[in-house]
Short mmCIF file of C-alpha atoms and ligand atoms in Angstrom, two decimals:
data_model
loop_
_atom_site.label_atom_id
_atom_site.label_comp_id
_atom_site.label_asym_id
_atom_site.label_seq_id
_atom_site.Cartn_x
_atom_site.Cartn_y
_atom_site.Cartn_z
CA UNK A 1 -5.49 30.83 -16.32
CA UNK A 2 -4.49 31.30 -12.67
CA UNK A 3 -2.98 28.30 -10.93
CA UNK A 4 -4.51 26.50 -7.96
CA UNK A 5 -2.87 27.66 -4.72
CA UNK A 6 -1.75 25.41 -1.87
CA UNK A 7 -1.47 26.48 1.77
CA UNK A 8 0.50 23.56 3.22
CA UNK A 9 3.27 21.62 1.49
CA UNK A 10 3.12 17.94 0.61
CA UNK A 11 6.08 15.78 1.54
CA UNK A 12 7.49 14.67 -1.81
CA UNK A 13 9.68 11.53 -1.78
CA UNK A 14 11.40 11.07 -5.12
CA UNK A 15 12.64 7.61 -6.11
CA UNK A 16 14.48 5.46 -8.63
CA UNK A 17 14.76 4.19 -12.19
CA UNK A 18 11.76 4.24 -14.54
CA UNK A 19 9.37 5.55 -11.90
CA UNK A 20 11.74 8.50 -11.31
CA UNK A 21 11.47 9.31 -15.03
CA UNK A 22 7.66 9.09 -14.86
CA UNK A 23 7.66 11.20 -11.69
CA UNK A 24 9.22 14.16 -13.50
CA UNK A 25 6.95 13.79 -16.55
CA UNK A 26 3.87 13.73 -14.31
CA UNK A 27 4.97 16.87 -12.49
CA UNK A 28 5.90 18.72 -15.69
CA UNK A 29 2.88 17.77 -17.77
CA UNK A 30 0.06 17.14 -15.32
CA UNK A 31 0.72 19.13 -12.13
CA UNK A 32 2.92 22.21 -12.56
CA UNK A 33 0.84 23.77 -15.39
CA UNK A 34 -2.25 23.73 -13.15
CA UNK A 35 -1.09 23.97 -9.53
CA UNK A 36 1.25 26.32 -7.72
CA UNK A 37 2.74 23.13 -6.30
CA UNK A 38 4.14 23.38 -2.78
CA UNK A 39 6.22 20.39 -1.69
CA UNK A 40 8.99 19.70 0.76
CA UNK A 41 11.28 17.63 -1.45
CA UNK A 42 13.23 14.58 -0.26
CA UNK A 43 15.35 12.70 -2.77
CA UNK A 44 15.02 9.01 -1.85
CA UNK A 45 16.85 7.98 -5.00
CA UNK A 46 19.41 5.33 -4.04
CA UNK A 47 22.42 7.57 -4.80
CA UNK A 48 21.23 10.23 -2.41
CA UNK A 49 20.25 7.70 0.25
CA UNK A 50 23.79 6.40 0.03
CA UNK A 51 25.31 9.90 0.23
CA UNK A 52 23.28 10.72 3.34
CA UNK A 53 23.76 7.31 5.01
CA UNK A 54 20.00 6.87 4.55
CA UNK A 55 19.33 9.89 6.79
CA UNK A 56 17.11 11.34 4.05
CA UNK A 57 14.65 8.44 4.45
CA UNK A 58 14.34 9.08 8.19
CA UNK A 59 13.97 12.83 7.59
CA UNK A 60 11.22 12.28 5.03
CA UNK A 61 9.27 10.11 7.48
CA UNK A 62 9.64 12.75 10.21
CA UNK A 63 8.45 15.40 7.76
CA UNK A 64 5.37 13.25 7.09
CA UNK A 65 4.58 13.44 10.81
CA UNK A 66 4.94 17.22 10.62
CA UNK A 67 2.78 17.83 7.54
CA UNK A 68 0.50 14.77 7.62
CA UNK A 69 0.57 13.87 3.92
CA UNK A 70 3.32 12.42 1.72
CA UNK A 71 3.60 11.13 -1.83
CA UNK A 72 6.32 8.58 -2.59
CA UNK A 73 7.90 7.36 -5.80
CA UNK A 74 8.95 3.69 -5.99
CA UNK A 75 12.47 3.10 -4.68
CA UNK A 76 15.11 0.41 -5.01
CA UNK A 77 15.55 -1.91 -2.05
CA UNK A 78 19.25 -2.77 -2.40
CA UNK A 79 20.44 -6.35 -2.82
CA UNK A 80 23.91 -7.69 -3.64
CA UNK A 81 23.67 -6.66 -7.31
CA UNK A 82 22.75 -3.08 -6.36
CA UNK A 83 25.77 -2.86 -4.03
CA UNK A 84 28.02 -3.02 -7.11
CA UNK A 85 25.74 -1.12 -9.46
CA UNK A 86 25.55 1.92 -7.15
CA UNK A 87 28.81 1.40 -5.27
CA UNK A 88 26.94 1.47 -1.95
CA UNK A 89 28.52 1.99 1.46
CA UNK A 90 25.99 -0.39 3.00
CA UNK A 91 23.06 -2.53 1.92
CA UNK A 92 20.53 0.12 3.02
CA UNK A 93 17.20 -1.15 4.30
CA UNK A 94 13.95 -0.92 2.36
CA UNK A 95 12.75 2.71 2.55
CA UNK A 96 9.18 1.46 2.81
CA UNK A 97 10.15 -0.64 5.83
CA UNK A 98 11.90 2.33 7.47
CA UNK A 99 8.98 4.67 6.85
CA UNK A 100 6.46 2.08 8.05
CA UNK A 101 8.44 1.52 11.25
CA UNK A 102 8.41 5.27 11.99
CA UNK A 103 4.77 5.94 11.05
CA UNK A 104 3.51 2.56 12.39
CA UNK A 105 0.78 2.15 9.84
CA UNK A 106 -1.35 -0.20 7.83
CA UNK A 107 -1.08 -0.45 4.04
CA UNK A 108 -4.30 -0.21 2.04
CA UNK A 109 -4.23 -1.41 -1.55
CA UNK A 110 -7.12 -1.03 -3.99
CA UNK A 111 -7.46 -1.75 -7.69
CA UNK A 112 -8.09 1.16 -10.05
CA UNK A 113 -11.01 -0.05 -12.11
CA UNK A 114 -11.63 1.11 -15.66
CA UNK A 115 -13.91 0.04 -18.52
CA UNK A 116 -12.08 -2.33 -20.81
CA UNK A 117 -10.01 -3.96 -18.07
CA UNK A 118 -12.42 -6.50 -16.65
CA UNK A 119 -11.90 -8.44 -13.40
CA UNK A 120 -11.46 -12.20 -13.77
CA UNK A 121 -14.28 -12.62 -11.24
CA UNK A 122 -17.24 -11.41 -13.26
CA UNK A 123 -19.40 -10.61 -10.19
CA UNK A 124 -16.94 -7.95 -8.97
CA UNK A 125 -18.29 -4.52 -9.90
CA UNK A 126 -16.47 -2.33 -7.38
CA UNK A 127 -12.90 -2.39 -6.07
CA UNK A 128 -11.95 -4.55 -3.09
CA UNK A 129 -9.43 -2.85 -0.80
CA UNK A 130 -7.02 -5.04 1.14
CA UNK A 131 -5.74 -3.77 4.50
CA UNK A 132 -2.75 -5.84 5.54
CA UNK A 133 -1.39 -5.95 9.06
CA UNK A 134 2.34 -5.58 8.53
CA UNK A 135 3.78 -6.84 11.83
CA UNK A 136 4.54 -10.23 13.34
CA UNK A 137 2.97 -13.71 13.11
CA UNK A 138 4.83 -16.09 10.83
CA UNK A 139 7.01 -13.19 9.51
CA UNK A 140 8.66 -12.99 12.93
CA UNK A 141 8.40 -16.73 13.57
CA UNK A 142 11.04 -18.87 15.28
CA UNK A 143 11.36 -22.46 14.07
CA UNK A 144 13.00 -25.70 15.06
CA UNK A 145 13.48 -28.76 12.92
CA UNK A 146 12.92 -31.46 15.53
CA UNK A 147 15.57 -34.17 15.05
CA UNK A 148 13.82 -37.05 16.84
CA UNK A 149 11.71 -38.22 19.78
CA UNK A 150 11.30 -35.71 22.63
CA UNK A 151 8.99 -33.21 24.24
CA UNK A 152 8.36 -29.71 22.86
CA UNK A 153 7.06 -27.02 25.22
CA UNK A 154 5.94 -23.41 24.98
CA UNK A 155 7.34 -21.41 27.92
CA UNK A 156 6.75 -17.79 28.94
CA UNK A 157 8.76 -16.32 31.80
CA UNK A 158 7.44 -13.04 33.19
CA UNK A 159 9.76 -10.26 34.42
CA UNK A 160 8.77 -11.24 37.97
CA UNK A 161 9.63 -14.87 37.29
CA UNK A 162 6.11 -16.26 36.88
CA UNK A 163 6.04 -19.04 34.36
CA UNK A 164 3.40 -20.25 31.92
CA UNK A 165 4.08 -23.61 30.31
CA UNK A 166 2.21 -25.63 27.66
CA UNK A 167 3.15 -28.88 26.02
CA UNK A 168 3.21 -28.47 22.26
CA UNK A 169 3.76 -32.11 21.40
CA UNK A 170 5.42 -35.31 22.62
CA UNK A 171 7.38 -36.34 19.55
CA UNK A 172 7.89 -40.03 18.71
CA UNK A 173 10.21 -39.11 15.88
CA UNK A 174 11.40 -36.22 13.74
CA UNK A 175 9.13 -33.25 13.06
CA UNK A 176 8.88 -29.47 13.02
CA UNK A 177 7.76 -26.71 15.41
CA UNK A 178 7.20 -22.99 15.09
CA UNK A 179 6.76 -20.18 17.62
CA UNK A 180 5.24 -16.88 16.62
CA UNK A 181 3.96 -13.76 18.34
CA UNK A 182 2.18 -10.50 18.02
CA UNK A 183 1.74 -7.57 20.42
CA UNK A 184 -1.51 -5.93 21.50
CA UNK A 185 -0.21 -2.45 20.68
CA UNK A 186 0.38 -3.34 17.04
CA UNK A 187 -3.00 -5.06 16.70
CA UNK A 188 -4.66 -1.99 18.24
CA UNK A 189 -3.08 0.40 15.76
CA UNK A 190 -3.96 -1.95 12.91
CA UNK A 191 -7.59 -1.91 14.07
CA UNK A 192 -7.71 1.89 14.44
CA UNK A 193 -6.15 2.44 10.99
CA UNK A 194 -8.78 0.15 9.46
CA UNK A 195 -11.72 1.82 11.20
CA UNK A 196 -10.39 5.28 10.27
CA UNK A 197 -9.89 4.32 6.64
CA UNK A 198 -13.38 2.81 6.41
CA UNK A 199 -14.85 6.10 7.68
CA UNK A 200 -12.61 8.10 5.37
CA UNK A 201 -13.66 6.18 2.27
CA UNK A 202 -17.21 5.39 3.45
CA UNK A 203 -16.89 1.68 2.85
CA UNK A 204 -17.85 -1.32 4.99
CA UNK A 205 -15.01 -3.03 6.84
CA UNK A 206 -14.65 -6.81 6.86
CA UNK A 207 -12.26 -8.62 9.17
CA UNK A 208 -11.66 -12.34 9.47
CA UNK A 209 -9.41 -14.74 11.38
CA UNK A 210 -9.50 -18.41 12.39
CA UNK A 211 -10.67 -17.75 15.95
CA UNK A 212 -12.60 -21.04 16.25
CA UNK A 213 -9.36 -23.01 15.98
CA UNK A 214 -6.92 -20.45 17.39
CA UNK A 215 -8.85 -19.70 20.56
CA UNK A 216 -6.23 -17.42 22.12
CA UNK A 217 -4.06 -16.09 19.29
CA UNK A 218 -6.58 -15.30 16.56
CA UNK A 219 -9.29 -14.71 19.13
CA UNK A 220 -7.24 -11.83 20.55
CA UNK A 221 -7.32 -10.13 17.13
CA UNK A 222 -11.09 -10.55 17.02
CA UNK A 223 -11.52 -9.23 20.59
CA UNK A 224 -9.27 -6.20 20.14
CA UNK A 225 -11.09 -5.17 16.95
CA UNK A 226 -14.47 -5.57 18.65
CA UNK A 227 -13.47 -3.66 21.81
CA UNK A 228 -12.05 -0.73 19.84
CA UNK A 229 -15.04 -0.72 17.51
CA UNK A 230 -17.56 -0.65 20.36
CA UNK A 231 -15.70 1.97 22.38
CA UNK A 232 -14.55 4.36 19.65
CA UNK A 233 -16.18 3.78 16.27
CA UNK A 234 -19.65 2.16 16.48
CA UNK A 235 -21.49 5.51 16.56
CA UNK A 236 -19.42 7.03 13.78
CA UNK A 237 -20.00 3.97 11.59
CA UNK A 238 -23.72 4.20 12.18
CA UNK A 239 -23.75 7.90 11.33
CA UNK A 240 -21.79 7.21 8.14
CA UNK A 241 -24.12 4.34 7.20
CA UNK A 242 -21.34 1.76 7.02
CA UNK A 243 -20.88 -1.59 8.72
CA UNK A 244 -18.16 -3.48 10.58
CA UNK A 245 -18.47 -7.17 9.79
CA UNK A 246 -16.47 -9.98 11.40
CA UNK A 247 -16.48 -13.57 10.16
CA UNK A 248 -14.21 -16.62 9.88
CA UNK A 249 -11.46 -16.40 7.28
CA UNK A 250 -12.77 -19.31 5.16
CA UNK A 251 -16.25 -17.82 5.21
CA UNK A 252 -14.76 -14.46 4.23
CA UNK A 253 -12.97 -15.96 1.22
CA UNK A 254 -16.19 -17.57 0.00
CA UNK A 255 -18.13 -14.32 0.47
CA UNK A 256 -15.49 -12.24 -1.31
CA UNK A 257 -15.76 -14.42 -4.41
CA UNK A 258 -19.54 -14.02 -4.46
CA UNK A 259 -19.59 -10.30 -3.60
CA UNK A 260 -19.83 -7.25 -5.82
CA UNK A 261 -16.86 -5.61 -4.08
CA UNK A 262 -16.89 -2.10 -2.65
CA UNK A 263 -15.54 -2.81 0.86
CA UNK A 264 -12.30 -3.00 2.81
CA UNK A 265 -11.00 -6.44 3.73
CA UNK A 266 -8.72 -6.30 6.76
CA UNK A 267 -6.30 -9.23 6.82
CA UNK A 268 -3.78 -10.63 9.26
CA UNK A 269 -0.23 -10.47 7.93
CA UNK A 270 -0.14 -13.81 6.10
CA UNK A 271 -3.71 -13.61 4.81
CA UNK A 272 -2.97 -10.12 3.47
CA UNK A 273 0.21 -11.27 1.77
CA UNK A 274 -1.60 -14.06 -0.08
CA UNK A 275 -4.93 -12.35 -0.70
CA UNK A 276 -3.52 -9.06 -2.00
CA UNK A 277 -1.77 -10.90 -4.83
CA UNK A 278 -5.00 -12.74 -5.60
CA UNK A 279 -7.04 -9.52 -5.61
CA UNK A 280 -4.55 -7.49 -7.66
CA UNK A 281 -4.06 -10.11 -10.36
CA UNK A 282 -7.79 -10.85 -10.55
CA UNK A 283 -8.48 -7.13 -11.07
CA UNK A 284 -5.91 -6.83 -13.88
CA UNK A 285 -2.49 -5.47 -13.02
CA UNK A 286 -0.14 -4.16 -10.33
CA UNK A 287 0.21 -0.99 -12.40
CA UNK A 288 -3.50 -0.37 -11.73
CA UNK A 289 -3.37 -0.47 -7.91
CA UNK A 290 -3.35 2.38 -5.43
CA UNK A 291 -1.44 2.00 -2.21
CA UNK A 292 -1.56 4.18 0.88
CA UNK A 293 0.01 3.83 4.29
CA UNK A 294 -2.28 5.15 7.02
CA UNK A 295 -0.86 5.62 10.49
CA UNK A 296 -2.99 5.40 13.65
CA UNK A 297 -2.29 9.13 14.23
CA UNK A 298 -3.79 9.89 10.82
CA UNK A 299 -0.67 10.47 8.70
CA UNK A 300 -0.99 9.42 5.06
CA UNK A 301 1.69 8.29 2.64
CA UNK A 302 0.58 7.60 -0.94
CA UNK A 303 2.61 5.48 -3.38
CA UNK A 304 2.28 3.11 -6.34
CA UNK A 305 1.97 -0.60 -5.51
CA UNK A 306 4.61 -1.64 -8.08
CA UNK A 307 8.40 -1.25 -8.04
CA UNK A 308 10.80 0.88 -10.09
CA UNK A 309 10.26 -1.17 -13.30
CA UNK A 310 13.95 -1.86 -13.76
CA UNK A 311 13.66 -3.68 -17.10
CA UNK A 312 11.99 -0.67 -18.74
CA UNK A 313 14.55 1.71 -17.24
CA UNK A 314 17.46 -0.18 -18.82
CA UNK A 315 15.70 0.06 -22.17
CA UNK A 316 15.20 3.78 -21.56
CA UNK A 317 18.92 4.19 -20.80
CA UNK A 318 19.77 2.53 -24.11
CA UNK A 319 17.60 5.12 -25.85
CA UNK A 320 14.87 2.61 -26.64
CA UNK A 321 11.19 3.51 -26.38
CA UNK A 322 9.30 2.36 -23.26
CA UNK A 323 5.61 1.91 -22.61
CA UNK A 324 5.46 2.09 -18.83
CA UNK A 325 2.10 2.54 -17.16
CA UNK A 326 2.06 5.70 -15.00
CA UNK A 327 -1.49 5.32 -13.66
CA UNK A 328 -0.53 4.09 -10.18
CA UNK A 329 1.99 6.93 -9.79
CA UNK A 330 -0.54 9.52 -11.02
CA UNK A 331 -3.04 8.17 -8.49
CA UNK A 332 -0.43 8.41 -5.73
CA UNK A 333 -0.26 12.16 -6.51
CA UNK A 334 -4.03 12.60 -6.77
CA UNK A 335 -4.54 10.72 -3.50
CA UNK A 336 -2.06 12.99 -1.74
CA UNK A 337 -3.39 16.19 -3.31
CA UNK A 338 -6.99 15.28 -2.44
CA UNK A 339 -6.04 14.50 1.17
CA UNK A 340 -4.03 17.75 1.40
CA UNK A 341 -7.05 19.62 0.05
CA UNK A 342 -9.35 17.90 2.52
CA UNK A 343 -7.13 18.74 5.51
CA UNK A 344 -6.67 22.35 4.39
CA UNK A 345 -10.27 22.92 3.28
CA UNK A 346 -8.95 23.51 -0.26
CA UNK A 347 -11.84 22.53 -2.50
CA UNK A 348 -10.11 23.50 -5.73
CA UNK A 349 -7.24 21.14 -4.99
CA UNK A 350 -9.63 18.28 -4.26
CA UNK A 351 -11.53 18.93 -7.47
CA UNK A 352 -8.30 19.01 -9.42
CA UNK A 353 -7.45 15.53 -8.07
CA UNK A 354 -10.85 14.26 -9.24
CA UNK A 355 -10.37 15.81 -12.68
CA UNK A 356 -6.90 14.38 -13.14
CA UNK A 357 -8.13 10.88 -12.21
CA UNK A 358 -11.06 11.23 -14.57
CA UNK A 359 -8.83 12.44 -17.41
CA UNK A 360 -6.53 9.44 -16.81
CA UNK A 361 -9.34 6.88 -16.85
CA UNK A 362 -11.10 8.56 -19.80
CA UNK A 363 -7.87 8.40 -21.78
CA UNK A 364 -7.73 4.62 -21.25
CA UNK A 365 -11.43 4.15 -21.92
CA UNK A 366 -11.08 6.09 -25.18
CA UNK A 367 -8.54 3.47 -26.27
CA UNK A 368 -5.20 5.20 -25.59
CA UNK A 369 -3.14 3.15 -23.15
CA UNK A 370 0.28 1.65 -22.42
CA UNK A 371 1.25 -1.78 -23.71
CA UNK A 372 0.61 -3.69 -20.48
CA UNK A 373 -3.07 -2.71 -20.66
CA UNK A 374 -3.32 -3.02 -24.44
CA UNK A 375 -2.44 -6.71 -23.99
CA UNK A 376 -5.34 -7.43 -21.62
CA UNK A 377 -8.07 -4.98 -22.61
CA UNK A 378 -11.43 -6.02 -24.00
CA UNK A 379 -11.65 -2.72 -25.94
CA UNK A 380 -11.17 -2.75 -29.70
CA UNK A 381 -9.19 -0.27 -31.84
CA UNK A 382 -6.62 0.28 -29.15
CA UNK A 383 -3.88 2.87 -29.53
CA UNK A 384 -0.86 1.49 -27.60
CA UNK A 385 1.44 4.41 -26.82
CA UNK A 386 4.81 5.03 -25.19
CA UNK A 387 5.32 6.30 -21.63
CA UNK A 388 5.51 9.97 -22.61
CA UNK A 389 2.67 10.00 -25.13
CA UNK A 390 0.34 8.41 -22.60
CA UNK A 391 0.98 11.25 -20.14
CA UNK A 392 0.67 13.83 -22.92
CA UNK A 393 -2.68 12.34 -23.96
CA UNK A 394 -3.90 12.74 -20.37
CA UNK A 395 -2.59 16.33 -20.26
CA UNK A 396 -4.48 17.20 -23.43
CA UNK A 397 -7.73 15.84 -22.00
CA UNK A 398 -7.12 17.60 -18.68
P1 NAP B 401 8.53 -4.04 -10.68
O1 NAP B 401 9.04 -2.66 -10.73
O2 NAP B 401 7.26 -4.22 -9.90
O3 NAP B 401 8.33 -4.60 -12.15
C1 NAP B 401 8.22 -5.96 -12.46
C2 NAP B 401 7.58 -6.13 -13.83
O4 NAP B 401 6.19 -5.84 -13.73
C3 NAP B 401 8.10 -5.16 -14.87
O5 NAP B 401 9.28 -5.64 -15.47
C4 NAP B 401 6.93 -5.07 -15.80
O6 NAP B 401 6.78 -6.23 -16.63
C5 NAP B 401 5.76 -5.09 -14.84
N1 NAP B 401 5.41 -3.74 -14.37
C6 NAP B 401 5.47 -3.27 -13.09
N2 NAP B 401 5.05 -2.02 -13.03
C7 NAP B 401 4.73 -1.65 -14.27
C8 NAP B 401 4.23 -0.46 -14.87
N3 NAP B 401 4.02 0.64 -14.12
N4 NAP B 401 4.01 -0.42 -16.20
C9 NAP B 401 4.23 -1.50 -16.96
N5 NAP B 401 4.70 -2.68 -16.47
C10 NAP B 401 4.94 -2.75 -15.15
O7 NAP B 401 9.62 -5.00 -10.06
P2 NAP B 401 11.18 -5.11 -10.43
O8 NAP B 401 11.47 -4.42 -11.71
O9 NAP B 401 11.48 -6.52 -10.26
O10 NAP B 401 11.84 -4.33 -9.25
C11 NAP B 401 12.58 -3.17 -9.46
C12 NAP B 401 12.91 -2.53 -8.14
O11 NAP B 401 11.71 -2.11 -7.49
C13 NAP B 401 13.62 -3.43 -7.14
O12 NAP B 401 14.87 -2.85 -6.85
C14 NAP B 401 12.73 -3.43 -5.91
O13 NAP B 401 13.50 -3.31 -4.74
C15 NAP B 401 11.88 -2.22 -6.10
N6 NAP B 401 10.53 -2.27 -5.50
C16 NAP B 401 10.10 -1.13 -4.91
C17 NAP B 401 8.83 -1.05 -4.39
C18 NAP B 401 8.39 0.24 -3.77
O14 NAP B 401 9.15 1.17 -3.62
N7 NAP B 401 7.13 0.36 -3.41
C19 NAP B 401 7.96 -2.14 -4.51
C20 NAP B 401 8.42 -3.30 -5.14
C21 NAP B 401 9.71 -3.34 -5.64
P3 NAP B 401 7.45 -6.40 -18.08
O15 NAP B 401 8.91 -6.32 -17.87
O16 NAP B 401 6.95 -7.74 -18.49
O17 NAP B 401 6.95 -5.28 -18.95
MG1 MG B 402 3.54 -11.43 -1.28
#
């Protein structure tokens, strides 16, 4: 059998711990036997990040700008414990944060649905994709604990000295205040990423804020989305037969619960933080979520939504058997391969991605799955397997 050829390399970002182990198994068992795999390899494992003073992370993000598509393994974000464990020179920043800052994107997360893993909300038939704005608002907030009576004001001083001043509150006693911000440029790229992704995946786009109460702050989000939609995307949406739908955030929440799914829900930073945990747990598991960073220039970085599964890795190091779910990491690869195929007009590569996803889901639906799914499935006669046997079962089917 001749292998599928690739014309342009993928940017491959290797990672840490248990997901690094899965990464190699996936390549060896599911990719290399079928594809003449072309990648530009960057080792984002913590040891190599430390050796290169984190330069490798920056280089991998720059390479993503060059080639357009990357696939990333989960990586450790160092904390105090990791400083000792890996004897680090510095507490290196989160690679995801670094890459996001360079590519300036929006993260889209969608559940991978499969028969036998049923959503808690019984009306949901199709996945709901969350698009979270990842800049500003309360995450860049400035706060004061007001000690006692006094006047709190909001003051803006322009570069030319012009001043805008609003009274926040005349305090009689102790209280609290908070200042937060966002910038038009970031909201604009958030909007463009959402519209692009909706067209890409042919799904409706929902967006919601509290513009009736927040008449300037939230209203600006609403206005920017609408202006960009009207000027750049309305015709394309119509041609694709999809809809842009704006409503109030509380109305959106109520509609989501009563919907069948099958759309993208764009959320402001805080709403996305809260709602993505609700959506992922209601659909089953973090190990069954896809995650892709889409930049406004149209660069794509695919990853798993979960971390490096440290607890399983320590078991693995002790020679114990693990049953780690590789579905999200497999789907990171299929997402990247499909996008590469699409950009290069490589139909075989796109079809391979479809087949690998189907083989993965069919394996689960036939009853062979890792322990995390075996615990929550509605299927009977389940065969709970270890990390390696799960991947081998997929390979056999493929
Ligand atoms: P984690 O990797 O998300 O795992 C937490 C727990 O969730 C696991 O112990 C396991 O539960 C379950 N789990 C997650 N993924 C699973 C899978 N694929 N299959 C089966 N079970 C799975 O979080 P963590 O272990 O607390 O974090 C480890 C490292 O990941 C941290 O250093 C953090 O910085 C990093 N991290 C990286 C990313 C990223 O690169 N995208 C994201 C988040 C965290 P049981 O133990 O109950 O089986
Ligand atoms: Mg959160």
